[in-house]
């Protein structure tokens, strides 16, 4: 990196808003390793000798992600995870974070168990007041439409101040978007805001399908829209916001490096883009590192990141009073 120290520090100190983040994917590897050891689980096959998560390619990443959730078996485990994750976010000066939380991993789709997990998680979030946390209930696509429906039932039961959205991650090539429309319809009826991973492994048609069939306001990734100039123009003319995770795309091999990544081209074309980490320790990243690498590659400065953060605030799924409070924080902390 050729970024000068002063700019790097300036970017580190800027307040940030992150919209695309998976709570289990943010688990520090040491946290999972220690928890597994305490529970007598052998997870040595998912770590490198120097203690990082070990995977090759997207499908193995999904396997390792799921394996790493094995020791997370109780609300108390998720409370401890939440504290660890928020401490890390606070270090990057993230003031607002929306994290994906999956009922499949938190109680196996049972509504009462899910509510216990959420209560523990919310209580833990209160112990890190530097970061305002909100949850997006998430279906895992390769678990199928029936599990997505269970996730939607949990979402309906918990929609409110803390649970503000419904989304779907997992293997984008499993099933069709329209298979998940009933789950999304249920979430929408519960007043939840909607997002879906699309255009990460699928091409531009996946982005179109997510918008058409699931009626999402935001797209997780969406970067492969760049392959269709007409879609880029449509996105630029719409209110749809992309949750772009450049470090994730490079670590998983969607693009070879940041110079080849379309975020700058999408932004220049008028598409509303935001920046997130996705699963930070898996991709050796933080929000500060994402901003610093973008600055280094595309010459963006603090004013560009302040504008991206405004877009993120605008696209956040929280209620108006929370947005107003965040706006005040941005005004007082912006550097
Ligand atoms: N779950 C966690 N990270 C993901 C990603 N990058 N794509 C799809 N599903 C995910
Ligand atoms: Zn993701």
Short mmCIF file of C-alpha atoms and ligand atoms in Angstrom, two decimals:
data_model
loop_
_atom_site.label_atom_id
_atom_site.label_comp_id
_atom_site.label_asym_id
_atom_site.label_seq_id
_atom_site.Cartn_x
_atom_site.Cartn_y
_atom_site.Cartn_z
CA UNK A 1 0.00 0.00 0.00
CA UNK A 2 1.35 3.43 -0.92
CA UNK A 3 -1.20 5.41 1.09
CA UNK A 4 0.49 8.08 3.23
CA UNK A 5 0.28 7.62 6.99
CA UNK A 6 -1.75 10.79 7.55
CA UNK A 7 -4.50 9.76 5.09
CA UNK A 8 -4.50 6.20 6.45
CA UNK A 9 -5.03 7.55 9.96
CA UNK A 10 -7.68 9.99 8.79
CA UNK A 11 -9.63 7.13 7.16
CA UNK A 12 -9.24 4.98 10.27
CA UNK A 13 -10.70 7.75 12.44
CA UNK A 14 -13.72 8.49 10.23
CA UNK A 15 -17.06 7.21 11.55
CA UNK A 16 -18.38 4.32 9.45
CA UNK A 17 -21.63 2.55 8.70
CA UNK A 18 -21.65 -1.11 7.71
CA UNK A 19 -24.70 -2.80 6.15
CA UNK A 20 -23.45 -6.23 5.02
CA UNK A 21 -21.95 -8.36 7.76
CA UNK A 22 -22.59 -11.94 8.92
CA UNK A 23 -22.38 -12.40 12.67
CA UNK A 24 -20.85 -15.89 12.54
CA UNK A 25 -18.61 -14.83 9.66
CA UNK A 26 -17.23 -12.08 11.87
CA UNK A 27 -16.22 -14.49 14.66
CA UNK A 28 -12.52 -14.12 15.44
CA UNK A 29 -10.91 -17.53 14.76
CA UNK A 30 -9.37 -17.55 18.26
CA UNK A 31 -12.84 -17.09 19.77
CA UNK A 32 -14.20 -20.12 17.86
CA UNK A 33 -11.09 -22.22 18.58
CA UNK A 34 -11.27 -21.52 22.34
CA UNK A 35 -15.02 -22.15 22.51
CA UNK A 36 -14.60 -25.44 20.59
CA UNK A 37 -11.81 -26.50 22.97
CA UNK A 38 -14.00 -25.76 26.00
CA UNK A 39 -16.75 -27.93 24.49
CA UNK A 40 -14.41 -30.75 23.53
CA UNK A 41 -14.90 -30.23 19.77
CA UNK A 42 -12.03 -30.81 17.38
CA UNK A 43 -12.13 -28.09 14.72
CA UNK A 44 -8.42 -28.22 13.87
CA UNK A 45 -9.25 -28.96 10.21
CA UNK A 46 -10.75 -25.49 9.66
CA UNK A 47 -7.72 -23.51 10.83
CA UNK A 48 -4.31 -22.82 9.29
CA UNK A 49 -1.26 -23.57 11.47
CA UNK A 50 -1.07 -19.84 12.30
CA UNK A 51 -4.69 -19.78 13.48
CA UNK A 52 -6.62 -18.28 10.56
CA UNK A 53 -9.64 -19.84 8.87
CA UNK A 54 -8.51 -22.24 6.14
CA UNK A 55 -10.52 -22.64 2.91
CA UNK A 56 -10.08 -22.64 -0.83
CA UNK A 57 -12.83 -21.15 -2.98
CA UNK A 58 -16.44 -20.22 -2.24
CA UNK A 59 -18.01 -23.64 -1.62
CA UNK A 60 -15.29 -24.64 0.82
CA UNK A 61 -15.64 -21.23 2.45
CA UNK A 62 -19.34 -22.02 3.04
CA UNK A 63 -18.38 -25.42 4.54
CA UNK A 64 -15.81 -23.88 6.87
CA UNK A 65 -18.26 -21.11 7.81
CA UNK A 66 -20.82 -23.73 8.84
CA UNK A 67 -18.24 -25.88 10.64
CA UNK A 68 -17.14 -22.83 12.63
CA UNK A 69 -20.71 -22.41 13.94
CA UNK A 70 -20.59 -25.86 15.63
CA UNK A 71 -19.43 -24.57 19.05
CA UNK A 72 -22.02 -21.74 19.00
CA UNK A 73 -24.77 -23.73 20.70
CA UNK A 74 -26.41 -21.37 23.21
CA UNK A 75 -27.68 -17.79 23.62
CA UNK A 76 -24.71 -17.18 25.95
CA UNK A 77 -22.32 -18.18 23.16
CA UNK A 78 -23.96 -15.66 20.83
CA UNK A 79 -23.80 -13.00 23.54
CA UNK A 80 -20.04 -13.54 23.87
CA UNK A 81 -19.71 -13.57 20.09
CA UNK A 82 -21.65 -10.30 19.81
CA UNK A 83 -19.37 -8.59 22.32
CA UNK A 84 -16.24 -9.78 20.47
CA UNK A 85 -17.65 -8.70 17.11
CA UNK A 86 -18.77 -5.27 18.32
CA UNK A 87 -15.43 -4.61 20.04
CA UNK A 88 -13.79 -5.23 16.68
CA UNK A 89 -16.27 -2.98 14.84
CA UNK A 90 -15.74 -0.20 17.41
CA UNK A 91 -11.98 -0.35 16.76
CA UNK A 92 -12.71 0.55 13.12
CA UNK A 93 -15.00 3.41 14.29
CA UNK A 94 -18.11 1.72 12.98
CA UNK A 95 -21.00 3.59 14.62
CA UNK A 96 -23.82 1.55 13.05
CA UNK A 97 -23.80 -2.09 12.02
CA UNK A 98 -26.46 -4.30 10.46
CA UNK A 99 -25.58 -7.94 10.90
CA UNK A 100 -27.12 -11.04 9.34
CA UNK A 101 -28.41 -13.48 11.95
CA UNK A 102 -29.67 -16.88 10.88
CA UNK A 103 -32.42 -18.78 12.76
CA UNK A 104 -30.88 -21.99 11.33
CA UNK A 105 -27.81 -21.40 13.51
CA UNK A 106 -29.71 -19.79 16.41
CA UNK A 107 -32.19 -22.37 17.62
CA UNK A 108 -32.63 -24.40 14.43
CA UNK A 109 -35.72 -22.50 13.25
CA UNK A 110 -37.65 -22.84 16.53
CA UNK A 111 -39.33 -19.49 17.31
CA UNK A 112 -39.04 -19.68 21.12
CA UNK A 113 -35.35 -20.63 20.95
CA UNK A 114 -34.75 -17.90 18.36
CA UNK A 115 -36.24 -15.30 20.71
CA UNK A 116 -33.89 -16.47 23.49
CA UNK A 117 -30.88 -16.07 21.20
CA UNK A 118 -32.03 -12.61 20.14
CA UNK A 119 -32.59 -11.47 23.72
CA UNK A 120 -29.04 -12.51 24.64
CA UNK A 121 -27.62 -10.86 21.57
CA UNK A 122 -29.44 -7.57 22.17
CA UNK A 123 -28.39 -7.53 25.81
CA UNK A 124 -24.75 -8.10 24.76
CA UNK A 125 -25.01 -5.29 22.20
CA UNK A 126 -25.91 -2.86 25.00
CA UNK A 127 -22.48 -3.48 26.55
CA UNK A 128 -20.77 -1.91 23.50
CA UNK A 129 -22.59 1.44 23.22
CA UNK A 130 -20.12 2.83 20.67
CA UNK A 131 -21.85 0.71 18.01
CA UNK A 132 -25.58 0.72 17.29
CA UNK A 133 -26.44 -2.83 16.21
CA UNK A 134 -29.45 -3.97 14.19
CA UNK A 135 -30.26 -7.47 12.95
CA UNK A 136 -31.29 -8.79 9.54
CA UNK A 137 -32.87 -12.25 9.76
CA UNK A 138 -31.20 -14.39 7.16
CA UNK A 139 -32.16 -17.46 5.21
CA UNK A 140 -29.38 -19.70 3.93
CA UNK A 141 -30.15 -20.33 0.28
CA UNK A 142 -28.71 -23.84 -0.01
CA UNK A 143 -30.79 -24.92 3.02
CA UNK A 144 -33.78 -24.57 0.65
CA UNK A 145 -37.14 -22.72 0.48
CA UNK A 146 -38.69 -24.60 3.42
CA UNK A 147 -35.91 -23.50 5.79
CA UNK A 148 -36.26 -19.99 4.32
CA UNK A 149 -39.94 -20.09 5.27
CA UNK A 150 -38.96 -21.08 8.84
CA UNK A 151 -36.53 -18.15 8.89
CA UNK A 152 -39.35 -15.88 7.71
CA UNK A 153 -41.60 -17.18 10.52
CA UNK A 154 -38.86 -16.29 13.02
CA UNK A 155 -38.50 -12.92 11.29
CA UNK A 156 -42.24 -12.23 11.63
CA UNK A 157 -42.08 -13.12 15.33
CA UNK A 158 -39.21 -10.74 16.02
CA UNK A 159 -39.69 -7.79 13.63
CA UNK A 160 -39.31 -4.53 15.52
CA UNK A 161 -36.74 -2.02 16.73
CA UNK A 162 -33.85 -4.49 16.64
CA UNK A 163 -34.78 -6.88 13.82
CA UNK A 164 -35.23 -4.54 10.89
CA UNK A 165 -34.70 -6.69 7.80
CA UNK A 166 -34.83 -10.03 6.06
CA UNK A 167 -32.17 -11.38 3.72
CA UNK A 168 -30.67 -14.45 2.13
CA UNK A 169 -27.06 -15.59 1.73
CA UNK A 170 -25.47 -18.93 0.94
CA UNK A 171 -24.90 -20.62 -2.40
CA UNK A 172 -26.34 -18.34 -5.07
CA UNK A 173 -26.52 -21.24 -7.51
CA UNK A 174 -28.88 -23.28 -5.30
CA UNK A 175 -32.52 -22.97 -6.43
CA UNK A 176 -34.19 -20.01 -8.12
CA UNK A 177 -34.98 -16.59 -6.65
CA UNK A 178 -38.69 -17.08 -7.22
CA UNK A 179 -38.59 -20.22 -5.00
CA UNK A 180 -37.95 -17.88 -2.08
CA UNK A 181 -40.65 -15.32 -2.94
CA UNK A 182 -43.16 -16.67 -0.35
CA UNK A 183 -40.59 -16.24 2.46
CA UNK A 184 -39.84 -12.70 1.27
CA UNK A 185 -43.57 -11.91 0.99
CA UNK A 186 -44.05 -13.00 4.62
CA UNK A 187 -41.12 -10.85 5.78
CA UNK A 188 -42.40 -7.83 3.82
CA UNK A 189 -45.86 -8.24 5.38
CA UNK A 190 -44.19 -8.15 8.79
CA UNK A 191 -42.83 -4.71 7.91
CA UNK A 192 -39.25 -5.82 7.35
CA UNK A 193 -36.90 -4.25 4.81
CA UNK A 194 -35.46 -6.64 2.25
CA UNK A 195 -32.07 -7.55 0.83
CA UNK A 196 -30.63 -10.62 -0.92
CA UNK A 197 -27.22 -11.82 -2.02
CA UNK A 198 -27.21 -11.66 -5.83
CA UNK A 199 -24.71 -10.88 -8.54
CA UNK A 200 -21.78 -12.26 -6.56
CA UNK A 201 -21.67 -15.73 -8.19
CA UNK A 202 -24.65 -15.19 -10.46
CA UNK A 203 -24.46 -12.68 -13.31
CA UNK A 204 -26.65 -9.64 -14.09
CA UNK A 205 -29.77 -11.81 -14.45
CA UNK A 206 -29.46 -12.79 -10.79
CA UNK A 207 -29.60 -9.10 -9.84
CA UNK A 208 -32.68 -8.61 -12.04
CA UNK A 209 -34.35 -11.74 -10.58
CA UNK A 210 -33.74 -10.63 -6.98
CA UNK A 211 -35.35 -7.25 -7.72
CA UNK A 212 -38.25 -8.74 -9.71
CA UNK A 213 -39.14 -11.79 -7.59
CA UNK A 214 -38.06 -10.73 -4.10
CA UNK A 215 -38.66 -6.94 -4.46
CA UNK A 216 -35.55 -6.11 -2.46
CA UNK A 217 -34.44 -2.57 -1.64
CA UNK A 218 -30.79 -3.59 -1.42
CA UNK A 219 -28.63 -6.20 -3.09
CA UNK A 220 -25.84 -8.04 -1.29
CA UNK A 221 -22.83 -7.62 -3.59
CA UNK A 222 -24.62 -7.03 -6.93
CA UNK A 223 -21.26 -6.20 -8.48
CA UNK A 224 -21.69 -8.43 -11.52
CA UNK A 225 -24.38 -6.01 -12.71
CA UNK A 226 -21.40 -4.32 -14.35
CA UNK A 227 -21.53 -7.00 -17.07
CA UNK A 228 -24.80 -5.54 -18.41
CA UNK A 229 -24.69 -1.79 -19.24
CA UNK A 230 -28.50 -1.61 -19.49
CA UNK A 231 -28.82 -3.00 -15.95
CA UNK A 232 -26.23 -0.52 -14.69
CA UNK A 233 -28.35 2.30 -16.15
CA UNK A 234 -31.51 0.82 -14.57
CA UNK A 235 -29.83 0.56 -11.16
CA UNK A 236 -28.52 4.12 -11.44
CA UNK A 237 -32.07 5.35 -12.15
CA UNK A 238 -33.53 3.32 -9.26
CA UNK A 239 -33.35 3.52 -5.47
CA UNK A 240 -31.66 0.10 -5.22
CA UNK A 241 -28.47 0.17 -3.16
CA UNK A 242 -25.59 -2.29 -3.53
CA UNK A 243 -23.88 -3.67 -0.42
CA UNK A 244 -20.44 -4.00 -1.98
CA UNK A 245 -17.77 -6.05 -0.19
CA UNK A 246 -14.59 -5.59 -2.22
CA UNK A 247 -12.23 -7.53 0.10
CA UNK A 248 -14.64 -10.48 0.17
CA UNK A 249 -14.89 -10.52 -3.64
CA UNK A 250 -11.13 -10.60 -3.99
CA UNK A 251 -10.52 -13.19 -1.24
CA UNK A 252 -13.13 -15.49 -2.80
CA UNK A 253 -11.88 -14.96 -6.35
CA UNK A 254 -14.79 -13.06 -7.93
CA UNK A 255 -12.11 -10.55 -9.09
CA UNK A 256 -8.33 -11.01 -9.14
CA UNK A 257 -7.55 -7.69 -7.40
CA UNK A 258 -9.07 -4.37 -6.38
CA UNK A 259 -7.97 -2.63 -9.59
CA UNK A 260 -10.18 -5.09 -11.52
CA UNK A 261 -13.12 -4.65 -9.11
CA UNK A 262 -16.12 -2.74 -10.56
CA UNK A 263 -16.99 -0.64 -7.48
CA UNK A 264 -15.46 2.54 -8.90
CA UNK A 265 -17.13 2.02 -12.30
CA UNK A 266 -20.52 1.35 -10.70
CA UNK A 267 -20.18 4.45 -8.56
CA UNK A 268 -19.10 6.59 -11.53
CA UNK A 269 -22.17 5.34 -13.43
CA UNK A 270 -24.40 6.67 -10.64
CA UNK A 271 -25.25 3.37 -8.91
CA UNK A 272 -25.73 3.80 -5.17
CA UNK A 273 -22.93 1.76 -3.59
CA UNK A 274 -21.89 1.17 0.00
CA UNK A 275 -18.85 -0.63 1.45
CA UNK A 276 -18.87 -3.57 3.89
CA UNK A 277 -16.63 -6.41 5.08
CA UNK A 278 -19.02 -9.43 4.78
CA UNK A 279 -17.00 -11.87 6.98
CA UNK A 280 -13.99 -9.84 8.14
CA UNK A 281 -11.59 -12.44 9.64
CA UNK A 282 -12.22 -14.86 6.78
CA UNK A 283 -11.08 -12.18 4.34
CA UNK A 284 -8.38 -10.58 6.48
CA UNK A 285 -10.22 -7.27 6.52
CA UNK A 286 -11.83 -4.56 8.63
CA UNK A 287 -13.90 -1.52 7.63
CA UNK A 288 -10.79 0.63 8.04
CA UNK A 289 -8.77 -1.67 5.79
CA UNK A 290 -11.53 -1.66 3.15
CA UNK A 291 -11.48 2.14 3.05
CA UNK A 292 -7.70 2.34 3.03
CA UNK A 293 -7.39 -0.16 0.16
CA UNK A 294 -10.05 1.68 -1.87
CA UNK A 295 -8.24 4.98 -1.25
CA UNK A 296 -4.96 3.40 -2.29
CA UNK A 297 -6.34 1.86 -5.49
CA UNK A 298 -8.82 4.46 -6.71
CA UNK A 299 -7.45 7.64 -5.13
CA UNK A 300 -10.60 8.20 -3.08
CA UNK A 301 -10.25 10.61 -0.16
CA UNK A 302 -12.11 11.28 3.11
CA UNK A 303 -14.84 13.24 1.28
CA UNK A 304 -15.57 10.23 -0.94
CA UNK A 305 -15.90 7.96 2.11
CA UNK A 306 -18.07 10.51 3.90
CA UNK A 307 -20.38 10.43 0.84
CA UNK A 308 -20.44 6.61 0.82
CA UNK A 309 -21.30 6.67 4.52
CA UNK A 310 -24.20 9.07 3.80
CA UNK A 311 -25.50 6.63 1.19
CA UNK A 312 -25.23 3.83 3.76
CA UNK A 313 -27.12 5.89 6.35
CA UNK A 314 -29.82 6.59 3.80
CA UNK A 315 -30.09 2.89 2.90
CA UNK A 316 -29.97 1.62 6.51
CA UNK A 317 -33.03 -0.39 7.59
CA UNK A 318 -33.37 1.19 11.06
CA UNK A 319 -36.17 3.59 11.99
CA UNK A 320 -36.15 7.37 11.49
CA UNK A 321 -35.23 8.34 15.11
CA UNK A 322 -32.21 5.98 14.98
CA UNK A 323 -31.17 7.51 11.65
CA UNK A 324 -31.49 11.02 13.08
CA UNK A 325 -29.29 10.07 16.06
CA UNK A 326 -26.70 8.55 13.70
CA UNK A 327 -26.81 11.67 11.55
CA UNK A 328 -25.95 13.76 14.60
CA UNK A 329 -23.07 11.41 15.41
CA UNK A 330 -21.75 11.71 11.85
CA UNK A 331 -21.94 15.50 12.04
CA UNK A 332 -20.08 15.69 15.33
CA UNK A 333 -17.50 12.99 14.62
CA UNK A 334 -16.82 13.51 10.92
CA UNK A 335 -13.17 14.33 10.41
N1 LIG B 1 -22.47 -16.14 3.72
C1 LIG B 1 -21.44 -15.52 4.31
N2 LIG B 1 -20.71 -14.86 3.40
C2 LIG B 1 -21.28 -15.05 2.20
C3 LIG B 1 -21.00 -14.64 0.88
N3 LIG B 1 -19.96 -13.86 0.59
N4 LIG B 1 -21.83 -15.06 -0.10
C4 LIG B 1 -22.87 -15.83 0.17
N5 LIG B 1 -23.18 -16.25 1.40
C5 LIG B 1 -22.40 -15.87 2.41
ZN1 LIG B 2 -22.59 -11.83 2.58
#
